[in-house]
Coordinates of C-alpha atoms in Angstrom, one line a residue:
M4 CA -61.7 -45.8 -34.8
A5 CA -60.8 -47.8 -37.8
E6 CA -57.0 -48.6 -38.1
L7 CA -55.0 -50.7 -40.5
L8 CA -52.1 -52.6 -39.0
V9 CA -49.4 -53.8 -41.5
V10 CA -47.9 -56.7 -39.7
A11 CA -44.7 -58.5 -40.7
T12 CA -44.6 -62.2 -40.0
P13 CA -41.7 -64.7 -39.8
I14 CA -40.1 -65.7 -43.1
G15 CA -39.4 -69.2 -41.7
N16 CA -38.5 -69.2 -38.0
L17 CA -41.5 -68.7 -35.7
A18 CA -39.2 -67.4 -33.0
D19 CA -38.8 -64.2 -35.0
F20 CA -42.5 -63.3 -34.4
S21 CA -42.2 -60.3 -32.2
P22 CA -44.3 -59.7 -29.1
R23 CA -45.6 -56.4 -30.7
A24 CA -46.7 -58.3 -33.8
R25 CA -48.5 -60.9 -31.7
E26 CA -50.3 -58.0 -29.8
A27 CA -51.3 -56.5 -33.1
L28 CA -53.0 -59.7 -34.2
E29 CA -54.6 -60.0 -30.8
R30 CA -56.3 -56.6 -31.0
A31 CA -57.3 -56.9 -34.6
D32 CA -60.9 -57.4 -35.4
L33 CA -60.2 -59.0 -38.7
I34 CA -57.0 -60.3 -40.4
C35 CA -56.6 -59.9 -44.2
A36 CA -54.3 -62.8 -45.1
E37 CA -52.5 -63.7 -48.3
D38 CA -53.3 -67.4 -47.7
T39 CA -55.7 -68.0 -44.8
R40 CA -54.3 -71.6 -44.4
V41 CA -50.8 -70.3 -43.8
T42 CA -52.0 -67.6 -41.4
L43 CA -54.2 -70.1 -39.6
K44 CA -51.1 -72.1 -38.7
L45 CA -49.4 -69.1 -37.3
L46 CA -52.5 -68.2 -35.3
N47 CA -52.8 -71.8 -33.9
H48 CA -49.1 -71.8 -32.9
F49 CA -49.7 -68.7 -30.8
S50 CA -53.1 -69.8 -29.6
L51 CA -54.9 -66.9 -31.3
K52 CA -58.4 -67.0 -32.8
K53 CA -59.4 -64.3 -35.3
P54 CA -61.6 -64.0 -38.3
L55 CA -59.7 -64.4 -41.5
L56 CA -60.4 -62.8 -44.9
S57 CA -58.5 -64.0 -48.0
Y58 CA -56.6 -61.1 -49.5
H59 CA -54.2 -62.2 -52.3
R60 CA -52.7 -61.0 -55.6
H61 CA -55.6 -62.2 -57.6
N62 CA -58.5 -60.5 -55.6
E63 CA -56.8 -57.5 -53.9
E64 CA -58.0 -55.0 -56.5
A65 CA -61.6 -56.0 -56.1
R66 CA -61.4 -56.5 -52.4
A67 CA -59.6 -53.4 -51.2
E68 CA -62.4 -50.9 -51.4
P69 CA -65.0 -53.2 -49.7
V70 CA -62.6 -53.9 -46.9
I71 CA -62.1 -50.2 -46.4
A72 CA -65.9 -49.5 -46.5
R73 CA -66.4 -52.1 -43.9
M74 CA -63.7 -50.8 -41.7
L75 CA -65.2 -47.3 -41.7
E76 CA -68.8 -48.6 -41.2
E77 CA -67.8 -50.9 -38.3
D78 CA -64.8 -49.1 -36.9
L79 CA -62.7 -52.2 -37.4
T80 CA -59.0 -52.7 -36.7
V81 CA -57.7 -54.8 -39.5
A82 CA -54.4 -56.5 -39.6
L83 CA -52.8 -57.1 -43.0
V84 CA -50.4 -60.1 -43.3
S85 CA -48.7 -62.0 -46.1
D86 CA -47.5 -65.6 -46.0
A87 CA -44.1 -64.5 -44.8
G88 CA -42.2 -61.3 -44.3
T89 CA -43.5 -57.8 -44.7
P90 CA -46.7 -57.2 -46.6
A91 CA -46.7 -55.1 -49.8
I92 CA -43.0 -55.9 -50.5
S93 CA -43.4 -58.1 -53.6
D94 CA -46.5 -59.5 -51.7
P95 CA -50.1 -58.4 -51.7
G96 CA -51.2 -55.4 -49.7
Q97 CA -50.1 -52.2 -51.4
Q98 CA -53.6 -51.4 -52.7
L99 CA -55.2 -51.9 -49.3
V100 CA -52.7 -49.7 -47.7
D101 CA -53.1 -47.0 -50.4
A102 CA -56.9 -47.2 -50.0
A103 CA -56.6 -46.8 -46.2
W104 CA -54.6 -43.6 -46.7
R105 CA -57.0 -42.2 -49.2
A106 CA -59.9 -43.0 -46.9
G107 CA -58.2 -41.2 -43.9
I108 CA -57.7 -44.4 -42.0
P109 CA -54.5 -44.6 -39.8
V110 CA -51.9 -47.0 -41.1
T111 CA -49.6 -48.5 -38.5
P112 CA -46.5 -50.6 -39.6
V113 CA -45.6 -53.4 -37.2
C114 CA -42.1 -54.0 -38.4
G115 CA -40.4 -57.4 -38.6
P116 CA -38.7 -59.9 -40.9
C117 CA -38.1 -59.1 -44.5
A118 CA -36.1 -61.5 -46.7
A119 CA -34.4 -58.8 -48.8
V120 CA -33.0 -57.0 -45.8
T121 CA -32.1 -60.2 -44.1
A122 CA -30.0 -61.4 -47.1
I123 CA -28.3 -58.1 -47.5
S124 CA -27.3 -58.0 -43.9
A125 CA -25.6 -61.4 -44.3
S126 CA -24.0 -60.6 -47.6
G127 CA -21.1 -58.6 -46.3
F128 CA -21.6 -56.3 -49.3
N129 CA -21.4 -52.5 -48.8
A130 CA -25.1 -51.7 -49.0
R131 CA -24.9 -48.1 -48.0
E132 CA -27.4 -47.8 -50.9
Y133 CA -29.3 -50.7 -52.5
V134 CA -32.0 -51.3 -55.0
F135 CA -34.8 -53.7 -54.4
A136 CA -35.9 -55.3 -57.7
G137 CA -38.6 -57.7 -56.5
F138 CA -39.0 -60.6 -59.0
L139 CA -37.0 -60.1 -62.2
P140 CA -38.2 -60.9 -65.7
R141 CA -38.3 -64.5 -66.8
E142 CA -37.3 -64.2 -70.4
K143 CA -33.7 -63.9 -71.2
K144 CA -33.7 -60.6 -73.1
P145 CA -35.8 -58.6 -70.7
L146 CA -33.9 -60.2 -67.8
R147 CA -30.5 -59.0 -69.4
E148 CA -31.9 -55.5 -70.0
K149 CA -33.1 -55.3 -66.4
L150 CA -29.8 -56.4 -64.9
Q151 CA -28.1 -53.8 -67.1
A152 CA -30.6 -51.2 -66.0
L153 CA -29.8 -52.0 -62.3
R154 CA -26.1 -51.6 -62.9
K155 CA -26.6 -48.3 -64.6
T156 CA -28.4 -46.9 -61.5
G157 CA -24.9 -46.5 -60.0
V158 CA -26.3 -48.1 -56.7
P159 CA -23.7 -50.5 -55.4
V160 CA -26.0 -53.4 -54.4
A161 CA -29.3 -54.9 -55.8
V162 CA -31.5 -57.5 -54.3
A163 CA -34.1 -59.7 -56.0
Y164 CA -36.4 -62.6 -55.3
E165 CA -36.3 -65.7 -57.4
S166 CA -38.0 -69.2 -57.5
P167 CA -35.7 -72.3 -57.0
H168 CA -36.4 -73.4 -60.7
R169 CA -35.0 -70.2 -62.2
V170 CA -32.3 -69.1 -59.7
R171 CA -29.5 -70.9 -61.6
D172 CA -30.4 -69.1 -64.9
L173 CA -30.6 -65.8 -63.2
V174 CA -27.1 -66.1 -61.7
A175 CA -25.7 -67.4 -64.9
E176 CA -27.1 -64.5 -66.9
F177 CA -25.7 -62.1 -64.3
G178 CA -22.3 -63.8 -64.7
A179 CA -22.4 -63.5 -68.4
L180 CA -22.7 -59.7 -68.0
Y181 CA -20.6 -59.2 -64.9
P182 CA -18.5 -62.2 -64.2
T183 CA -16.3 -60.5 -61.6
C184 CA -19.1 -59.2 -59.4
P185 CA -19.8 -61.2 -56.3
V186 CA -23.3 -62.7 -55.6
L187 CA -25.1 -64.0 -52.5
A188 CA -27.8 -66.6 -53.1
A189 CA -29.8 -67.2 -50.0
C190 CA -32.4 -70.0 -49.7
D191 CA -34.8 -70.8 -46.9
L192 CA -33.6 -67.9 -44.7
T193 CA -34.1 -68.5 -41.0
K194 CA -35.3 -72.1 -41.6
K195 CA -33.8 -75.4 -40.6
F196 CA -32.0 -75.9 -43.9
E197 CA -31.1 -72.4 -44.5
L198 CA -28.5 -72.1 -47.3
L199 CA -26.3 -69.0 -48.1
L200 CA -23.9 -69.1 -51.0
R201 CA -21.5 -66.3 -51.7
G202 CA -19.0 -66.0 -54.4
L203 CA -18.5 -65.1 -58.1
P204 CA -21.4 -66.0 -60.4
A205 CA -19.6 -69.0 -61.9
E206 CA -18.9 -70.4 -58.4
I207 CA -22.6 -69.9 -57.4
V208 CA -23.8 -71.7 -60.5
A209 CA -21.4 -74.6 -59.8
A210 CA -22.6 -74.8 -56.2
L211 CA -26.2 -74.9 -57.3
D212 CA -25.4 -77.6 -59.9
A213 CA -23.7 -79.7 -57.3
N214 CA -26.7 -79.4 -54.9
P215 CA -29.4 -82.0 -55.5
K216 CA -31.8 -79.9 -53.4
A217 CA -31.0 -76.6 -55.0
D218 CA -34.5 -76.5 -56.6
K219 CA -36.2 -76.5 -53.2
G220 CA -37.1 -73.4 -51.2
E221 CA -37.4 -69.7 -52.3
Y222 CA -34.2 -67.7 -53.1
T223 CA -33.2 -64.1 -52.3
V224 CA -30.3 -63.0 -54.5
V225 CA -28.0 -60.1 -53.8
F226 CA -25.7 -58.6 -56.5
D227 CA -22.7 -56.5 -55.6
F228 CA -21.8 -54.0 -58.4
S229 CA -19.4 -52.1 -56.3
S230 CA -16.3 -53.4 -57.9
L231 CA -17.3 -52.1 -61.4
P232 CA -15.9 -48.7 -62.5
A233 CA -18.5 -45.9 -62.7
E234 CA -20.1 -45.7 -66.2
E235 CA -18.9 -42.7 -68.1
E236 CA -21.6 -40.4 -69.4
P237 CA -21.6 -40.1 -73.1
L238 CA -19.9 -36.9 -74.2
A239 CA -22.3 -34.3 -75.6
P240 CA -21.7 -33.7 -79.3
Q241 CA -19.3 -30.8 -79.9
R242 CA -20.5 -28.0 -82.1
S243 CA -18.0 -26.7 -84.7
A244 CA -17.4 -22.9 -84.9
A245 CA -19.4 -22.9 -88.2
E246 CA -22.3 -24.5 -86.4
W247 CA -22.2 -22.0 -83.5
M248 CA -22.3 -19.2 -86.1
L249 CA -25.1 -20.6 -88.1
A250 CA -27.2 -21.2 -85.0
A251 CA -26.6 -17.6 -83.9
L252 CA -27.5 -16.3 -87.4
L253 CA -30.8 -18.3 -87.2
D254 CA -31.5 -16.6 -83.9
G255 CA -31.3 -13.2 -85.6
A256 CA -27.7 -12.3 -84.7
S257 CA -25.6 -10.2 -87.1
F258 CA -22.6 -11.8 -88.7
D259 CA -20.1 -10.2 -86.3
E260 CA -22.4 -11.2 -83.3
A261 CA -22.4 -14.8 -84.6
A262 CA -18.7 -14.8 -84.9
A263 CA -18.4 -13.5 -81.3
R264 CA -20.6 -16.2 -80.0
A265 CA -18.5 -18.9 -81.8
Q266 CA -15.5 -17.3 -80.2
E267 CA -16.8 -18.1 -76.8
H268 CA -16.8 -21.8 -77.5
C269 CA -14.0 -22.4 -80.1
P270 CA -10.4 -21.5 -80.7
R271 CA -9.7 -18.3 -82.6
N272 CA -8.2 -19.9 -85.7
E273 CA -11.2 -22.3 -86.0
V274 CA -13.5 -19.3 -85.8
Y275 CA -11.5 -17.4 -88.4
R276 CA -11.9 -20.4 -90.9
A277 CA -15.5 -20.7 -90.0
K278 CA -16.1 -17.0 -90.8
L279 CA -14.7 -17.6 -94.3
R280 CA -16.8 -20.6 -94.9
V281 CA -20.0 -19.1 -93.5
R282 CA -19.5 -15.8 -95.4
E283 CA -18.8 -17.9 -98.7
M284 CA -22.0 -19.9 -98.0
L285 CA -24.1 -16.8 -97.4
E286 CA -22.7 -15.1 -100.6
K287 CA -23.5 -18.2 -102.6
L288 CA -27.1 -18.3 -101.2
G289 CA -27.5 -14.6 -102.0
A290 CA -26.3 -15.2 -105.6
E291 CA -28.7 -18.1 -106.1
D292 CA -31.6 -15.8 -104.9

């Protein structure tokens, strides 16, 4: 019977490759890989030999359905892997997984490393809830708007991926908006030259500026919004007694019924003055007619 195995692979340290993940690749008839060269190195390290099919961001839309058709026709067990971490988390794979579900093919997750979760676990931030934002916009205005939208969710922690060439600008922009909010910038997680920087945005920017190798490796950035006060909801505009009366009159209420409805929402003296104004207005309209 056809089956799709969604297999997490190491984000840097091959020792993190679980026995279950290795077993999954061993029993797969075919491996769909983001970059076959990267996956081939993994297979060679563990002395595995399997047919590989390139499955990346630029061909996944066209390739998903043919792969599913082949799985059904040949009863294939297919393993889906990305270059590092868990497939379909800001990596290719979502369309293949979705197509498998729609075709009635069992989907089996083989859990393992994920850079976002790894960074959060080392941040020390209270991530009882968190938002995963993937890769944030490159341009300054959309980036600022996205950071503000993340803050407005009310979720205390957000995590994003960033390239080494843009991470400084990301942290600086965050600092311009929320200078007192701590940040964790993690680079080359689990690798030999793993780097974790935690502090206020200005401190992280200074550390990146002082590091001649800061533009090497991929970054995972964790933002802690928890120190900010909750944003207050804008107050709903208050209707005056006269507005309550006019709305009721438009709904077909009598003058006295309209006054009674206004009395439910407004002080009695305000309703009294509103009755005089509304009556005067109605009399004037009647005279004009």
